[in-house]
XYZ file of C-alpha atoms in Angstrom:
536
model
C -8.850 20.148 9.668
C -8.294 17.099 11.521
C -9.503 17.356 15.049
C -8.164 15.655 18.130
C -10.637 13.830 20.689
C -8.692 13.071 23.756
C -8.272 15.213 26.659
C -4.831 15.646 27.701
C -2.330 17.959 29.786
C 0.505 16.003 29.563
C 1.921 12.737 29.260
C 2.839 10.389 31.668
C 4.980 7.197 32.356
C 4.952 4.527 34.869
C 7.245 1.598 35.748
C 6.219 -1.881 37.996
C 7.933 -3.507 40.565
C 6.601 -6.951 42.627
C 4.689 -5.522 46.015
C 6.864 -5.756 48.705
C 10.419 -6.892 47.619
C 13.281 -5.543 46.297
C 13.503 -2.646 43.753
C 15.889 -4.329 40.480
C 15.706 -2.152 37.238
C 14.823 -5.306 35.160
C 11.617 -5.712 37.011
C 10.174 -2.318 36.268
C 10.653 -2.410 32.628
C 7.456 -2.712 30.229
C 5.083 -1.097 28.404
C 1.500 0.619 30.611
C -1.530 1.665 29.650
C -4.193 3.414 31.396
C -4.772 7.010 32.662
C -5.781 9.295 34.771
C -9.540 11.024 35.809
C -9.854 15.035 35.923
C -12.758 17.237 35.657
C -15.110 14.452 35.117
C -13.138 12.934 32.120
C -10.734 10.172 31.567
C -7.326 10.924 29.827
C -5.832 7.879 28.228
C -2.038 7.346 28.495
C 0.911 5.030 27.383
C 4.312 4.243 28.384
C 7.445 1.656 27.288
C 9.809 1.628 30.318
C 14.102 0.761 29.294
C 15.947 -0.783 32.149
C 18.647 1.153 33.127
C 20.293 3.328 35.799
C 18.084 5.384 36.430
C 15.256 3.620 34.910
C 14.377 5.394 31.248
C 11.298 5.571 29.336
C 8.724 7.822 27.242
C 5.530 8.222 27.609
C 3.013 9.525 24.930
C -1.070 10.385 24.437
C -1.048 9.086 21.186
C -4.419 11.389 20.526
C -2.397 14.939 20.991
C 0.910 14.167 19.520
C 2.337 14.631 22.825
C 5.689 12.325 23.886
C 9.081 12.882 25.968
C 11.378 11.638 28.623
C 10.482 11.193 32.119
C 12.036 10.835 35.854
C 11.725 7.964 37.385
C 11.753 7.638 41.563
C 11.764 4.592 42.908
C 11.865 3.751 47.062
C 10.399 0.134 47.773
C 6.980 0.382 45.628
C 6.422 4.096 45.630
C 6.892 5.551 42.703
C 7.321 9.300 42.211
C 6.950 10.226 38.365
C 7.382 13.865 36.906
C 7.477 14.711 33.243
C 6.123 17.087 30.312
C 3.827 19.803 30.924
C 4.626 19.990 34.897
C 2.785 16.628 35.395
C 3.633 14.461 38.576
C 2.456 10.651 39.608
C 3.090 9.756 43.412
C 1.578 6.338 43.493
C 2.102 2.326 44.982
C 3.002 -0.462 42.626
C 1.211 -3.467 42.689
C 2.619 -6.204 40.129
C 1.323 -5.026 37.307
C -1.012 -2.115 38.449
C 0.151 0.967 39.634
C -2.127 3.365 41.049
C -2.128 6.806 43.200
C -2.600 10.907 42.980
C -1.319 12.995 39.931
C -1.232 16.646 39.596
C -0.982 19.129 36.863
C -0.127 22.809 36.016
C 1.668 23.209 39.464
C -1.351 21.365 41.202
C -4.372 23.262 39.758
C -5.161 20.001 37.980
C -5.468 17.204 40.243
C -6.961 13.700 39.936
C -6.376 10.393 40.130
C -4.255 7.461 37.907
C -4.097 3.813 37.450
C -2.064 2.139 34.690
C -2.019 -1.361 33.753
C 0.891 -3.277 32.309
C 0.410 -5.242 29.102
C 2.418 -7.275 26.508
C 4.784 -5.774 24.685
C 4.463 -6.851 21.219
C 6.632 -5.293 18.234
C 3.774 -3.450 16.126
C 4.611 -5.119 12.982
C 3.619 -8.306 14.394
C 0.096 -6.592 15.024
C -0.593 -6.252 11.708
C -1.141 -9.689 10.994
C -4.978 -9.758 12.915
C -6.428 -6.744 10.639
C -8.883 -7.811 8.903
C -12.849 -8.892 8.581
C -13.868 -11.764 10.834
C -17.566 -13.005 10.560
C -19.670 -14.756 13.334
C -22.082 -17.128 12.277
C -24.979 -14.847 12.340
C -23.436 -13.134 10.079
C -22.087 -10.148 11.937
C -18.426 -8.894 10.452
C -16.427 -7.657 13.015
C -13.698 -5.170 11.481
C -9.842 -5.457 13.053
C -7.131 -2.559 12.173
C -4.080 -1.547 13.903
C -4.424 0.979 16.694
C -2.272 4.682 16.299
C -1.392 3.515 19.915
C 0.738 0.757 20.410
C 0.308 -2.256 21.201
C -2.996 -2.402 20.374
C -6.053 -2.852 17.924
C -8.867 -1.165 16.899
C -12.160 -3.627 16.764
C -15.415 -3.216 15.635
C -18.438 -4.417 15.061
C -19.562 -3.396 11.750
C -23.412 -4.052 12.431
C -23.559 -2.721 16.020
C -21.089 0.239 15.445
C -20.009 -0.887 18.946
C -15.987 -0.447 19.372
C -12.905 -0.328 21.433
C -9.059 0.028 21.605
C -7.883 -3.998 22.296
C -4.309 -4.028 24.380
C -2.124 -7.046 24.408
C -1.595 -9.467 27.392
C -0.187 -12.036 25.189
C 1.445 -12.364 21.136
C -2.223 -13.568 20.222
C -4.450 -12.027 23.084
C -5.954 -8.809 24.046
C -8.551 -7.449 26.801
C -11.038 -4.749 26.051
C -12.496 -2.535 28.501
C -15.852 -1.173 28.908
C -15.767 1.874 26.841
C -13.190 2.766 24.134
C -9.985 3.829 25.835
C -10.649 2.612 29.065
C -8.802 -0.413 29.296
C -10.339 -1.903 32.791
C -11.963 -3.665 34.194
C -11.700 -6.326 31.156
C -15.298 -6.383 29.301
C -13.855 -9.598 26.867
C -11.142 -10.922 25.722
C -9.739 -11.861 21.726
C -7.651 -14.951 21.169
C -6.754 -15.204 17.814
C -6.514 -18.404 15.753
C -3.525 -19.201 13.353
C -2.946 -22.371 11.278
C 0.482 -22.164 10.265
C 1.345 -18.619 9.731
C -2.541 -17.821 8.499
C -4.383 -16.134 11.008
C -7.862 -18.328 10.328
C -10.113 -16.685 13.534
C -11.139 -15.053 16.449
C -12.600 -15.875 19.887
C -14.685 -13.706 21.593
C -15.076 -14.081 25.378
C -16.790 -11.953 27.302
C -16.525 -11.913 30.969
C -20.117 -13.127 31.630
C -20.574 -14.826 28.623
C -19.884 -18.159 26.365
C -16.921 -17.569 23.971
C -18.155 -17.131 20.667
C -16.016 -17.888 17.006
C -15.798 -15.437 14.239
C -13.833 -17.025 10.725
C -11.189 -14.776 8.539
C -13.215 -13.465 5.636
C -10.410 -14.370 3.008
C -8.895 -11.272 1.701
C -5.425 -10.346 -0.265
C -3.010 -7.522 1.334
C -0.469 -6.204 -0.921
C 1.811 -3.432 -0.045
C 2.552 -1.392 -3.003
C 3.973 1.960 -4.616
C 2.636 4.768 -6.807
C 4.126 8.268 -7.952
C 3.079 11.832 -7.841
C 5.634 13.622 -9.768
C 9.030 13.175 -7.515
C 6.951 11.885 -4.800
C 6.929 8.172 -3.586
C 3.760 6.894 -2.037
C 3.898 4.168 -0.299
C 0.315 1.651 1.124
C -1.177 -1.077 1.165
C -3.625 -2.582 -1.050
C -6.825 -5.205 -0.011
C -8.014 -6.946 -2.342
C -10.900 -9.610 -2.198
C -9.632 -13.263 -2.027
C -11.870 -13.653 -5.673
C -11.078 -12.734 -8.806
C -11.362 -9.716 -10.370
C -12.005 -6.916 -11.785
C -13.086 -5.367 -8.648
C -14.560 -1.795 -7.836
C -11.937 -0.144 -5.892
C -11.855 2.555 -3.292
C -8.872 4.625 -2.063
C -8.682 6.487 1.501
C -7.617 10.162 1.472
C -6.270 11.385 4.680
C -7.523 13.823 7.528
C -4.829 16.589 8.990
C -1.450 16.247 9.934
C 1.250 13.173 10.244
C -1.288 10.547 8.802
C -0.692 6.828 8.474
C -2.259 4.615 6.267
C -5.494 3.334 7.531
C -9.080 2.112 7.191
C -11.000 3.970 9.557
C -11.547 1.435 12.472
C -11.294 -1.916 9.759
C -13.964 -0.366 7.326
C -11.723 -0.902 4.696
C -11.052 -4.554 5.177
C -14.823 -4.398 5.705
C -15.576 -3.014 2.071
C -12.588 -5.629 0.716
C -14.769 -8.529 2.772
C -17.447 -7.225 0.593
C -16.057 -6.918 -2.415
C -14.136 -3.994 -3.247
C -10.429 -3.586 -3.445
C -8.972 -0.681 -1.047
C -5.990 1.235 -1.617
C -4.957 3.066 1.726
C -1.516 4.641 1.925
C 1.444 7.063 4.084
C 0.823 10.953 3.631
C 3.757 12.550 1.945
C 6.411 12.514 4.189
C 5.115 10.493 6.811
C 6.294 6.681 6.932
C 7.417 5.144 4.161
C 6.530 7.498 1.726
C 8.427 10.865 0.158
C 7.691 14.068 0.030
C 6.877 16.856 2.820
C 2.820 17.522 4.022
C 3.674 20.330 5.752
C 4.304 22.544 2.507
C 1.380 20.596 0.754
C -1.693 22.363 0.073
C -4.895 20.542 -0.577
C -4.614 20.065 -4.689
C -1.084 18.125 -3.475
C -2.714 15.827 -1.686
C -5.495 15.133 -3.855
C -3.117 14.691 -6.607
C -1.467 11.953 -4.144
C -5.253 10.289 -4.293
C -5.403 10.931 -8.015
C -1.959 8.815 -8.838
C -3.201 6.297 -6.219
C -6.155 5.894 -8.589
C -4.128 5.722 -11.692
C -1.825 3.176 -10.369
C -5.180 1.278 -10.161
C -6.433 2.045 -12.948
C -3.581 0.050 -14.566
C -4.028 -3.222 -12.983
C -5.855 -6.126 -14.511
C -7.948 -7.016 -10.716
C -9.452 -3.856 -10.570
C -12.156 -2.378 -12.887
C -10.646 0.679 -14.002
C -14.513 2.461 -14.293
C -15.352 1.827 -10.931
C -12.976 3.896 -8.413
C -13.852 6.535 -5.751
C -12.561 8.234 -3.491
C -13.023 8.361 1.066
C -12.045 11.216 3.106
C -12.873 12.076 6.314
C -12.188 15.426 8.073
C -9.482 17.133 5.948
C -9.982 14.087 3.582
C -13.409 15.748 3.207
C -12.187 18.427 0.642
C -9.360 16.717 -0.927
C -11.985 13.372 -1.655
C -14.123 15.277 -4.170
C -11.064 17.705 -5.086
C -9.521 14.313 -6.365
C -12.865 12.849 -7.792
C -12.839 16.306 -10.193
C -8.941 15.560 -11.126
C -9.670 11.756 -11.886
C -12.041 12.247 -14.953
C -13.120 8.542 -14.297
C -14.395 8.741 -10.464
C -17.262 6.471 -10.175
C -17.998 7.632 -6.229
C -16.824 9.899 -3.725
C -17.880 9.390 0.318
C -17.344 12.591 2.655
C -17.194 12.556 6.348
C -17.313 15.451 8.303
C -16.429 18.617 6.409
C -16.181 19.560 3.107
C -18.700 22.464 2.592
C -17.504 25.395 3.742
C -13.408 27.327 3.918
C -11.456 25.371 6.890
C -11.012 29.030 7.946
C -15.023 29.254 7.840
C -15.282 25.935 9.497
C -12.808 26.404 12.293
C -14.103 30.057 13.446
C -17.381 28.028 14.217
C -15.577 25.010 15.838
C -14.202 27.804 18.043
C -17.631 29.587 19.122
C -18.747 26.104 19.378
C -15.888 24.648 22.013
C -15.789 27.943 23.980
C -19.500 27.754 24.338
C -19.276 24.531 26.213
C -16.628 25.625 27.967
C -18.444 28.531 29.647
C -16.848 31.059 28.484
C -19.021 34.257 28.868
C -20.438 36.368 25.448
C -17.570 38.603 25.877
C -14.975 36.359 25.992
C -16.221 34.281 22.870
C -16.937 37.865 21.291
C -13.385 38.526 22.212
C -12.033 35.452 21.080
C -13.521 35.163 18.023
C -12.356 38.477 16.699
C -8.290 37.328 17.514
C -9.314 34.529 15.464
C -10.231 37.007 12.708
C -7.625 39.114 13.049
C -5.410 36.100 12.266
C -7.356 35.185 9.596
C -6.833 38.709 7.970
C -3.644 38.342 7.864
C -2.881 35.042 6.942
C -4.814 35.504 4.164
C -3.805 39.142 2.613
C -1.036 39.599 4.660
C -2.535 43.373 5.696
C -3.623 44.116 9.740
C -0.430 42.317 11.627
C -0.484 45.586 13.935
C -4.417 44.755 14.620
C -3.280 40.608 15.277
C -0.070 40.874 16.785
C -1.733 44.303 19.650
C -4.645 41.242 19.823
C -2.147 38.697 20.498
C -0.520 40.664 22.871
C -3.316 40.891 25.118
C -4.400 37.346 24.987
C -1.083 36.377 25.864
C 0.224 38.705 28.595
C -0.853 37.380 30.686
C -2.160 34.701 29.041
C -6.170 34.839 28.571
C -7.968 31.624 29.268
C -9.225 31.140 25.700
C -5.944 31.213 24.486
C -4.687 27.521 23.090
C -8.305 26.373 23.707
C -8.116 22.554 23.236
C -9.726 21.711 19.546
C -9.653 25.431 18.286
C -7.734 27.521 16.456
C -7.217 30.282 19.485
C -3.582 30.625 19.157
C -1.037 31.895 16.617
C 2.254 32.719 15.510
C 4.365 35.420 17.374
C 5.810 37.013 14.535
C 4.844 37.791 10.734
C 7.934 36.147 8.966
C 7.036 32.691 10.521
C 6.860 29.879 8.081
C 3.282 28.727 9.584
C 1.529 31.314 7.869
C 2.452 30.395 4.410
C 1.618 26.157 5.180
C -1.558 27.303 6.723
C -2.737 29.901 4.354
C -2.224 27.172 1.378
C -4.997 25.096 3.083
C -7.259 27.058 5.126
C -8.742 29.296 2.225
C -9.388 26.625 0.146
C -13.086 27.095 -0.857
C -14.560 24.097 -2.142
C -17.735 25.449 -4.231
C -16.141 25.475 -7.686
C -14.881 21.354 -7.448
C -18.771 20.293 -5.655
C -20.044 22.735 -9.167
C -17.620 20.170 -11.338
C -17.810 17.238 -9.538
C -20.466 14.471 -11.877
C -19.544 11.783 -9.812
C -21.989 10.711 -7.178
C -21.763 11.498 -3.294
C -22.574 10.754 -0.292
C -21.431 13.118 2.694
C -21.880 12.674 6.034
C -22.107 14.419 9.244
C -22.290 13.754 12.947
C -24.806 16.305 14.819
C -22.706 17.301 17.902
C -19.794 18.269 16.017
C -20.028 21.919 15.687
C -24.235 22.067 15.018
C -24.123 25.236 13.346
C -20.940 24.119 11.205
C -22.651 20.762 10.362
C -25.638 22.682 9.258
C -23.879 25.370 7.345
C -21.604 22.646 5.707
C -24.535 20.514 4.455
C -26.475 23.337 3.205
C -23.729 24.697 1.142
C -22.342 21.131 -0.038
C -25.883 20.567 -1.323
C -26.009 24.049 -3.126
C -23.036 23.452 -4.865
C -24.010 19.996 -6.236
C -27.095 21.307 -7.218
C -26.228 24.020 -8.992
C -23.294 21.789 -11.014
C -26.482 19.813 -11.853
C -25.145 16.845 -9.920
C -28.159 14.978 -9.506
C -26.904 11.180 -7.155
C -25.747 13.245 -4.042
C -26.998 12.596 -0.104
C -25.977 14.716 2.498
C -26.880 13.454 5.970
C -26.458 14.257 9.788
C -26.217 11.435 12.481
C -27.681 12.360 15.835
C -25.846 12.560 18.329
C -22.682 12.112 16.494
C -19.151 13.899 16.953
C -16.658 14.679 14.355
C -15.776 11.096 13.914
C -19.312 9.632 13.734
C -18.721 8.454 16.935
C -21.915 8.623 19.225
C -21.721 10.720 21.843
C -24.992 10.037 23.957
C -24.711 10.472 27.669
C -21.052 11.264 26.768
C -19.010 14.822 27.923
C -19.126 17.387 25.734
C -15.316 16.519 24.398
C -15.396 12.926 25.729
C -13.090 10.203 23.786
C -12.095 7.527 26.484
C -15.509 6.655 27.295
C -17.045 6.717 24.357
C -18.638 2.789 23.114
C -19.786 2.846 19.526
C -20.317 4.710 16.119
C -23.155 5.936 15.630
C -26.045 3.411 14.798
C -26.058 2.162 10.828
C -22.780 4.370 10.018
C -21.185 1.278 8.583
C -23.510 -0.303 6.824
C -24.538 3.161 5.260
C -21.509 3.481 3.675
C -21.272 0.205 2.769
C -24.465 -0.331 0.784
C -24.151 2.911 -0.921
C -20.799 1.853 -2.533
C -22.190 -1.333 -3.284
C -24.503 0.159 -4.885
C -22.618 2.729 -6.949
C -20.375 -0.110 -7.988
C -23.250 -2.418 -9.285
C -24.363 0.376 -11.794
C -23.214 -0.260 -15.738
């Protein structure tokens, strides 16, 4: 399961006028970032604002899959906003900062905003800067597209330190001081071009000297593969030498995945190296097909013709390709590295030991504990979440479920739709989500660990779900063991969350202000495929 990290109610928009003269629809248009501060945590937000009359826009929280339409009010520079989810901004307009009050769930939430506005650049011109750029000390900092827009992810890939970069110009962006948190600027990135090459990087912090990092020279090559009447569609990285080179290829977490390289560590590994293969889920981007109705050995077919396709190229050494996942990717990574009978590695991350269904009952326990939700709550919790399960999965008890339901819903218990669990559930039997769950959530991985000879590393951050990271290790390691797979290492990060990132002095389901990976993540992974891909 892939699990979201940002707190968020709602979305929200916002629009900029100059202080103190008068209101035009042209001046308000633009794309915002920022957010808003409840219950001790930040909420990052974004917003593209259309002129028109009324102003138009959408705004979006790019980490919940949450978007829509807002009004717009506009009477000298206050702004009145109200949109999704009940949410309303009453704020002042200052250039290009607006901040004020906002309120929530019919003002039981209430807190405070600021938004910024930035550049709006179109997001194919961003991917231009991804990439590997090293400092001449040696340190590689790692540059990949952002799933919010404009922006890039950056980070450094010996420090594990990283942030969300938002335009202010075509070739300029600001970073704030944690990794959503776009102000006050921390440093700015100016990159360098030489005709249409991007060449480097400047880093300038706002205390310190700016400091150059050069292009490591890589390849990008966007390419296609099929899985039966399926069209996958990616992008390959190759190393600016020749090959044959080892080769990796990035299997996907849950849901309406893009192709990407988890925060630049693929251009990382092809700065190193290796040639990496990410591409689109089925039916998300450019490539065919539906995820939805796709059930784990789908998608690690997908992986499985991604490593065929290349297999059959000259530049890559066709008896040294693995396979990443992370999350959901955890299960179909070695699923895939059983299917490919040449799979020379396979790296987990997060997951992979247990059933999702296992997995997510103890993410639930786990996120209602640190909620505060008393032993007969979680008790009673816990067992709607079984109830579901039962009948997902043998399609016997829907009276026992849908009486559970019933009572969690009228009137509507406080568990129920707990962010990050799976405390909710379909109203009635016939409804399609049962059969796209069920072909997932059952999926027990023991048998492919018992087959899998490939070598493995999987790894696990602390804080995300203890007693599911301990459970998952422990039975990954059993399985590999008892296959006789002797080249596996299962390990747990302290202090780490689902995705690695380090959570210390953090909230318990803090994002925003997070500031790094956890210490050595990168380079981990890094020499242990290097490694694996030296062996004869």
């Amino acid at each position: 399961m892939m699990k979201r990290s940002l707190m968020g109610a709602a979305v929200i928009l916002a629009c900029g006028v100059m202080a103190g003269s008068a209101q035009t629809n042209s001046a308000i248009t633009g794309t915002w970032v920022g957010g808003f501060e409840a219950g001790g945590e930040f909420g990052f937000y974004s917003a593209t604002v259309d002129a028109g009359d009324p102003p138009s826009g959408i705004g979006s929280v790019p980490m919940r899959d949450l978007s829509g339409p807002l009004r717009i009010t506009l009477d000298g520079p206050r702004v009145r906003i109200e949109g999704p989810a009940s949410v309303v901004l009453s704020g002042i307009i200052d250039r290009d900062t607006m901040t004020g009050d906002f309120e929530a769930q019919g003002g039981r939430t209430k807190g405070a905003f600021r938004l910024i506005r930035i550049a709006t650049v179109e997001p194919a011109a961003l991917v231009r800067y991804q990439g590997a750029y090293q400092f001449d000390d040696g340190r590689i900092l790692m540059v990949e597209r952002a799933p919010m827009s404009p922006a890039l992810g950056v980070t450094d890939a010996s420090s594990g330190v990283a942030r969300v970069v938002f335009a202010v110009a075509p070739a300029t962006f600001i970073a704030g001081p944690s990794v959503l948190v776009p102000y006050p600027t921390e440093y700015t990135l100016s990159f360098e071009t030489s005709g249409n090459r991007v060449t480097g990087v400047v880093r300038t912090s706002q205390a310190g000297r700016p400091e150059r990092a050069t292009r490591v020279p890589t390849v990008e090559e966007e390419v296609s593969f099929r899985n039966g009447d399926v069209t996958l569609r990616g992008t390959l990285v190759l190393p600016a030498a020749r090959g044959p080179h080892p080769a990796l290829v990035f299997t996907h977490g849950g849901g309406a995945a893009l192709r990407e390289w988890f925060w630049g560590f693929g251009h990382l590994m092809a700065a190193r190296g290796f040639a990496v293969l990410a591409y689109d889920k089925r039916g998300v981007g450019a490539s065919s097909g539906g995820w939805r109705d796709a059930g784990f050995e789908d998608l690690a077919d997908d992986a499985v013709a991604a490593a065929k396709f290349l297999q059959g190229r000259p530049d890559i050494n066709g008896t040294r390709i693995g396979f990443w996942g992370l999350s959901q990717g955890a299960w179909i990574a070695p699923l895939a590295g059983v299917r490919f009978k040449d799979t020379a590695f396979v790296m987990t991350l997060s997951g992979g030991g247990l059933t999702p269904a296992e997995g997510e009952l103890l993410d639930s326990e786990w996120e209602l504990r640190k909620a505060g939700f008393s032993e007969a709550e979680i008790a009673d919790a816990l067992a709607f979440q079984t109830a579901k399960n039962t009948f997902m999965r043998v399609g016997a008890g829907w009276e026992d479920y849908a009486a559970r339901r019933t009572r969690a819903t009228q009137p509507r218990a406080p568990w129920y739709g707990l962010p990050w669990t799976d405390l909710s559930g379909p109203p009635n039997a016939d409804n399609p989500e049962w059969g796209r769950t069920r072909r997932f959530y059952f999926y027990d991985p023991a048998p492919t660990l018992r087959a899998l000879r490939a070598p493995l590393l999987g790894l696990f951050g602390e804080l995300d779900t203890p007693k599911g990271v301990e459970l998952n290790g422990k039975a990954m390691s059993a399985a590999l063991s008892e296959g006789g797979n002797r080249d596996f290492t299962v390990r747990v990060f302290p202090n780490g969350r689902h995705n690695l990132m380090d959570m210390s002095g953090a909230s318990p389901n803090e994002f925003a202000r997070l500031q790094r990976f956890v210490p050595g993540l990168f380079e981990v992974m890094a020499s242990w495929l290097l490694e694996r891909a030296a062996r004869q």
